[in-house]
Amino acid sequence: MIRHCGRAGVLLALVVLSCAGLVEAHTHLKTSSPAAGATLANAPTEIRLQFHEAIEASVSHVSVETKAGQAVAAGAPASDPSDKTALVLRLAEPLKPGAYKVNWRVISADTHKVKGSFTFQVRP
Amino acid sequence: MELFWPLLVARWLHLWSLLALFGAALFAVYAPPGGADALDKFKAWLAAIALASGVGFLTLMLVDMTEEVDSLFSPARWHALLLDTGFGRIWLLRLLALAALLLWVGGRRGRPDAWHVDAALSAALLVSLAWVGHAGAGQGADGFAGMFAYGCHVLAAGAWLGGLLPLSFALANARRGGDGKRLCAALERFSRLGMAAVALILASGILSAGLNMQGFADLGRTLYGRALLGKMALFAMLLALAAANRWIFLRQLRRQAGLGPIRALTKTVAAEHAIGLGLVALAAALSSLAPMD
């Protein structure tokens, strides 16, 4: 009985763990500026990502690329000093008209990695 | 590059070794005289496993965060991880404390009275995990309550689950002709400590679940909830075995000083430990999963 109980315990742990899958998201992207799917009349000078939890900027990554996959020049992402849940990427120069994709990978304060991407357009 | 499973295994080993270390240190409180001496080598191994799994966890975390194996050879990346992040600084302090603990436990000889140093250091290492997990991400009163609940939870779990391996050593000693009365006394003390630990585990577990989840519906809906259900099921099994130990086998041992009850206790304690390993694995999984997903 005891042996069965032990085996059942280990089996249950394995079954539940196997249900876990490759989950990594803890915080979530709440809003962004530009917003996902937005079409802008004025070219943005920065990308601002707002999350639910505090983000560690020094180990996070944000990049912008053109529709052709060419990287847009920008600095390193930095925290907003007044809001640790926001990450800001300053662009080297205003974007030219066209479609852009923002790729982000952030580490929340509880050490978990979250990543995603979204697109927006700048009108001619 | 996804390193969910290697990270989970590292978390599991780290948590288990620290729980076992804390429980082994407390064992001196209720162990038969001399029982704690033999634990020194065992505790040194546990400290080594905790340090190795901690270093392994940080190494895996760096690769996972940057998604580049080359990061391991970049001093700038290590600097950013260990010194520019809040959790990195805590991990660095924890690794230094673990190295000190390993040197302390591995280097001393004939100091069985030093259990309080081992207990204090391993307790600090367990509780400090709160700052690098879900509890540490909370804000204000919720954050404080989460860290308090986590601290109580791991200390109570360590006192109970961590005491099982040293208890197995005491049972093995009794099977080889050791003093049955001393074993009885140790088992009774362990049982009383276990009951207090169970109450604390339940209370702090309910508080943590309340802080991390939105309602009972999450138990079946989210992966976190399912892992928590599994943990509760294993906990119920542990309780059943602990009850059998206390109210059946320990009573038999008091009535008849023979090998029968000791053999039965050896098996139930081994089963408790096997279930405890699964339970700690689920605790590590809960640390890796998002409560809302």
mmCIF file of N, CA and C in Angstrom, chain A residues 5 8-9 12-13 16, chain B residues 153 160 198 201-210 213 215-220 222-241 275-276 278-283 286:
data_model
loop_
_atom_site.group_PDB
_atom_site.id
_atom_site.type_symbol
_atom_site.label_atom_id
_atom_site.label_comp_id
_atom_site.label_asym_id
_atom_site.label_seq_id
_atom_site.Cartn_x
_atom_site.Cartn_y
_atom_site.Cartn_z
ATOM 1 N N CYS A 5 1.392 4.002 -2.832
ATOM 2 C CA CYS A 5 1.150 5.415 -2.511
ATOM 3 C C CYS A 5 2.312 6.267 -3.018
ATOM 4 N N ALA A 8 2.265 6.366 -6.803
ATOM 5 C CA ALA A 8 1.175 7.244 -7.268
ATOM 6 C C ALA A 8 1.574 8.703 -7.127
ATOM 7 N N GLY A 9 2.271 9.018 -6.039
ATOM 8 C CA GLY A 9 2.708 10.401 -5.815
ATOM 9 C C GLY A 9 3.665 10.863 -6.890
ATOM 10 N N LEU A 12 1.828 11.198 -10.194
ATOM 11 C CA LEU A 12 0.985 12.405 -10.231
ATOM 12 C C LEU A 12 1.838 13.646 -10.504
ATOM 13 N N ALA A 13 2.999 13.701 -9.839
ATOM 14 C CA ALA A 13 3.897 14.852 -10.057
ATOM 15 C C ALA A 13 4.324 14.911 -11.515
ATOM 16 N N VAL A 16 1.302 16.032 -13.785
ATOM 17 C CA VAL A 16 0.999 17.466 -13.688
ATOM 18 C C VAL A 16 2.108 18.286 -14.334
ATOM 19 N N HIS B 153 6.153 29.343 4.647
ATOM 20 C CA HIS B 153 5.894 28.106 3.902
ATOM 21 C C HIS B 153 7.176 27.274 3.759
ATOM 22 N N TRP B 160 9.772 20.016 8.219
ATOM 23 C CA TRP B 160 9.108 18.708 8.109
ATOM 24 C C TRP B 160 9.814 17.799 7.089
ATOM 25 N N VAL B 198 2.725 21.388 9.581
ATOM 26 C CA VAL B 198 1.578 21.198 8.687
ATOM 27 C C VAL B 198 0.612 22.381 8.797
ATOM 28 N N ILE B 201 2.201 25.301 7.053
ATOM 29 C CA ILE B 201 2.220 25.086 5.592
ATOM 30 C C ILE B 201 0.843 25.378 5.017
ATOM 31 N N LEU B 202 -0.198 24.873 5.694
ATOM 32 C CA LEU B 202 -1.570 25.083 5.203
ATOM 33 C C LEU B 202 -1.932 26.565 5.197
ATOM 34 N N ALA B 203 -1.686 27.237 6.336
ATOM 35 C CA ALA B 203 -2.067 28.645 6.452
ATOM 36 C C ALA B 203 -1.319 29.507 5.438
ATOM 37 N N SER B 204 0.008 29.303 5.336
ATOM 38 C CA SER B 204 0.799 30.133 4.411
ATOM 39 C C SER B 204 0.515 29.773 2.964
ATOM 40 N N GLY B 205 0.215 28.489 2.714
ATOM 41 C CA GLY B 205 -0.118 28.063 1.348
ATOM 42 C C GLY B 205 -1.420 28.688 0.876
ATOM 43 N N ILE B 206 -2.406 28.740 1.775
ATOM 44 C CA ILE B 206 -3.698 29.343 1.420
ATOM 45 C C ILE B 206 -3.509 30.838 1.154
ATOM 46 N N LEU B 207 -2.703 31.493 1.989
ATOM 47 C CA LEU B 207 -2.448 32.933 1.797
ATOM 48 C C LEU B 207 -1.744 33.185 0.456
ATOM 49 N N SER B 208 -0.719 32.377 0.146
ATOM 50 C CA SER B 208 0.007 32.541 -1.122
ATOM 51 C C SER B 208 -0.910 32.321 -2.310
ATOM 52 N N ALA B 209 -1.720 31.250 -2.241
ATOM 53 C CA ALA B 209 -2.634 30.947 -3.354
ATOM 54 C C ALA B 209 -3.623 32.092 -3.536
ATOM 55 N N GLY B 210 -4.119 32.628 -2.414
ATOM 56 C CA GLY B 210 -5.069 33.744 -2.486
ATOM 57 C C GLY B 210 -4.453 34.971 -3.137
ATOM 58 N N MET B 213 -3.710 33.904 -7.130
ATOM 59 C CA MET B 213 -4.796 33.471 -8.019
ATOM 60 C C MET B 213 -6.021 34.359 -7.853
ATOM 61 N N GLY B 215 -9.268 33.176 -8.167
ATOM 62 C CA GLY B 215 -10.399 32.470 -7.578
ATOM 63 C C GLY B 215 -10.218 30.972 -7.717
ATOM 64 N N PHE B 216 -11.188 30.216 -7.166
ATOM 65 C CA PHE B 216 -11.108 28.750 -7.224
ATOM 66 C C PHE B 216 -11.139 28.235 -8.657
ATOM 67 N N ALA B 217 -11.786 29.005 -9.553
ATOM 68 C CA ALA B 217 -11.893 28.568 -10.951
ATOM 69 C C ALA B 217 -10.516 28.399 -11.585
ATOM 70 N N ASP B 218 -9.527 29.204 -11.097
ATOM 71 C CA ASP B 218 -8.163 29.123 -11.640
ATOM 72 C C ASP B 218 -7.547 27.741 -11.406
ATOM 73 N N LEU B 219 -8.008 27.033 -10.367
ATOM 74 C CA LEU B 219 -7.420 25.731 -10.037
ATOM 75 C C LEU B 219 -7.516 24.751 -11.205
ATOM 76 N N GLY B 220 -8.638 24.771 -11.893
ATOM 77 C CA GLY B 220 -8.788 23.858 -13.025
ATOM 78 C C GLY B 220 -8.440 24.514 -14.347
ATOM 79 N N THR B 222 -6.102 27.179 -15.099
ATOM 80 C CA THR B 222 -4.730 27.569 -15.441
ATOM 81 C C THR B 222 -3.744 26.437 -15.154
ATOM 82 N N LEU B 223 -2.593 26.495 -15.834
ATOM 83 C CA LEU B 223 -1.538 25.505 -15.590
ATOM 84 C C LEU B 223 -1.042 25.625 -14.153
ATOM 85 N N TYR B 224 -0.951 26.873 -13.691
ATOM 86 C CA TYR B 224 -0.531 27.127 -12.314
ATOM 87 C C TYR B 224 -1.503 26.451 -11.354
ATOM 88 N N GLY B 225 -2.800 26.605 -11.645
ATOM 89 C CA GLY B 225 -3.832 26.014 -10.794
ATOM 90 C C GLY B 225 -3.747 24.501 -10.777
ATOM 91 N N ARG B 226 -3.466 23.914 -11.970
ATOM 92 C CA ARG B 226 -3.366 22.458 -12.027
ATOM 93 C C ARG B 226 -2.154 21.950 -11.254
ATOM 94 N N ALA B 227 -1.049 22.688 -11.379
ATOM 95 C CA ALA B 227 0.151 22.299 -10.607
ATOM 96 C C ALA B 227 -0.140 22.405 -9.113
ATOM 97 N N LEU B 228 -0.913 23.434 -8.736
ATOM 98 C CA LEU B 228 -1.254 23.619 -7.324
ATOM 99 C C LEU B 228 -2.169 22.487 -6.843
ATOM 100 N N LEU B 229 -3.103 22.068 -7.699
ATOM 101 C CA LEU B 229 -3.970 20.934 -7.350
ATOM 102 C C LEU B 229 -3.127 19.681 -7.114
ATOM 103 N N GLY B 230 -2.159 19.452 -8.005
ATOM 104 C CA GLY B 230 -1.258 18.302 -7.849
ATOM 105 C C GLY B 230 -0.490 18.378 -6.542
ATOM 106 N N LYS B 231 -0.048 19.590 -6.198
ATOM 107 C CA LYS B 231 0.704 19.776 -4.960
ATOM 108 C C LYS B 231 -0.185 19.472 -3.749
ATOM 109 N N MET B 232 -1.442 19.908 -3.847
ATOM 110 C CA MET B 232 -2.372 19.647 -2.742
ATOM 111 C C MET B 232 -2.647 18.152 -2.595
ATOM 112 N N ALA B 233 -2.731 17.445 -3.737
ATOM 113 C CA ALA B 233 -2.979 15.996 -3.691
ATOM 114 C C ALA B 233 -1.799 15.285 -3.034
ATOM 115 N N LEU B 234 -0.578 15.686 -3.411
ATOM 116 C CA LEU B 234 0.609 15.067 -2.809
ATOM 117 C C LEU B 234 0.682 15.386 -1.318
ATOM 118 N N PHE B 235 0.293 16.612 -0.977
ATOM 119 C CA PHE B 235 0.308 17.025 0.432
ATOM 120 C C PHE B 235 -0.670 16.162 1.235
ATOM 121 N N ALA B 236 -1.840 15.880 0.646
ATOM 122 C CA ALA B 236 -2.829 15.026 1.324
ATOM 123 C C ALA B 236 -2.260 13.623 1.550
ATOM 124 N N MET B 237 -1.522 13.106 0.547
ATOM 125 C CA MET B 237 -0.901 11.780 0.701
ATOM 126 C C MET B 237 0.134 11.798 1.836
ATOM 127 N N LEU B 238 0.914 12.880 1.873
ATOM 128 C CA LEU B 238 1.920 13.004 2.932
ATOM 129 C C LEU B 238 1.265 13.016 4.309
ATOM 130 N N LEU B 239 0.147 13.751 4.399
ATOM 131 C CA LEU B 239 -0.567 13.833 5.671
ATOM 132 C C LEU B 239 -1.062 12.454 6.104
ATOM 133 N N ALA B 240 -1.577 11.687 5.118
ATOM 134 C CA ALA B 240 -2.094 10.349 5.431
ATOM 135 C C ALA B 240 -0.968 9.462 5.968
ATOM 136 N N LEU B 241 0.212 9.545 5.318
ATOM 137 C CA LEU B 241 1.342 8.724 5.768
ATOM 138 C C LEU B 241 1.836 9.172 7.142
ATOM 139 N N ILE B 275 7.367 11.117 -1.977
ATOM 140 C CA ILE B 275 6.277 12.054 -2.275
ATOM 141 C C ILE B 275 6.763 13.490 -2.075
ATOM 142 N N GLY B 276 7.585 13.687 -1.044
ATOM 143 C CA GLY B 276 8.139 15.019 -0.778
ATOM 144 C C GLY B 276 8.963 15.531 -1.954
ATOM 145 N N GLY B 278 8.463 14.782 -5.086
ATOM 146 C CA GLY B 278 7.486 15.198 -6.101
ATOM 147 C C GLY B 278 6.860 16.536 -5.729
ATOM 148 N N LEU B 279 6.610 16.701 -4.458
ATOM 149 C CA LEU B 279 5.986 17.944 -3.981
ATOM 150 C C LEU B 279 6.911 19.149 -4.203
ATOM 151 N N VAL B 280 8.198 18.944 -3.934
ATOM 152 C CA VAL B 280 9.167 20.039 -4.145
ATOM 153 C C VAL B 280 9.296 20.326 -5.643
ATOM 154 N N ALA B 281 9.196 19.273 -6.476
ATOM 155 C CA ALA B 281 9.238 19.481 -7.933
ATOM 156 C C ALA B 281 8.062 20.360 -8.360
ATOM 157 N N LEU B 282 6.897 20.098 -7.781
ATOM 158 C CA LEU B 282 5.728 20.919 -8.124
ATOM 159 C C LEU B 282 5.873 22.337 -7.584
ATOM 160 N N ALA B 283 6.508 22.471 -6.428
ATOM 161 C CA ALA B 283 6.760 23.819 -5.891
ATOM 162 C C ALA B 283 7.688 24.578 -6.839
ATOM 163 N N LEU B 286 5.680 25.633 -9.785
ATOM 164 C CA LEU B 286 4.836 26.801 -9.473
ATOM 165 C C LEU B 286 5.647 28.094 -9.547
#
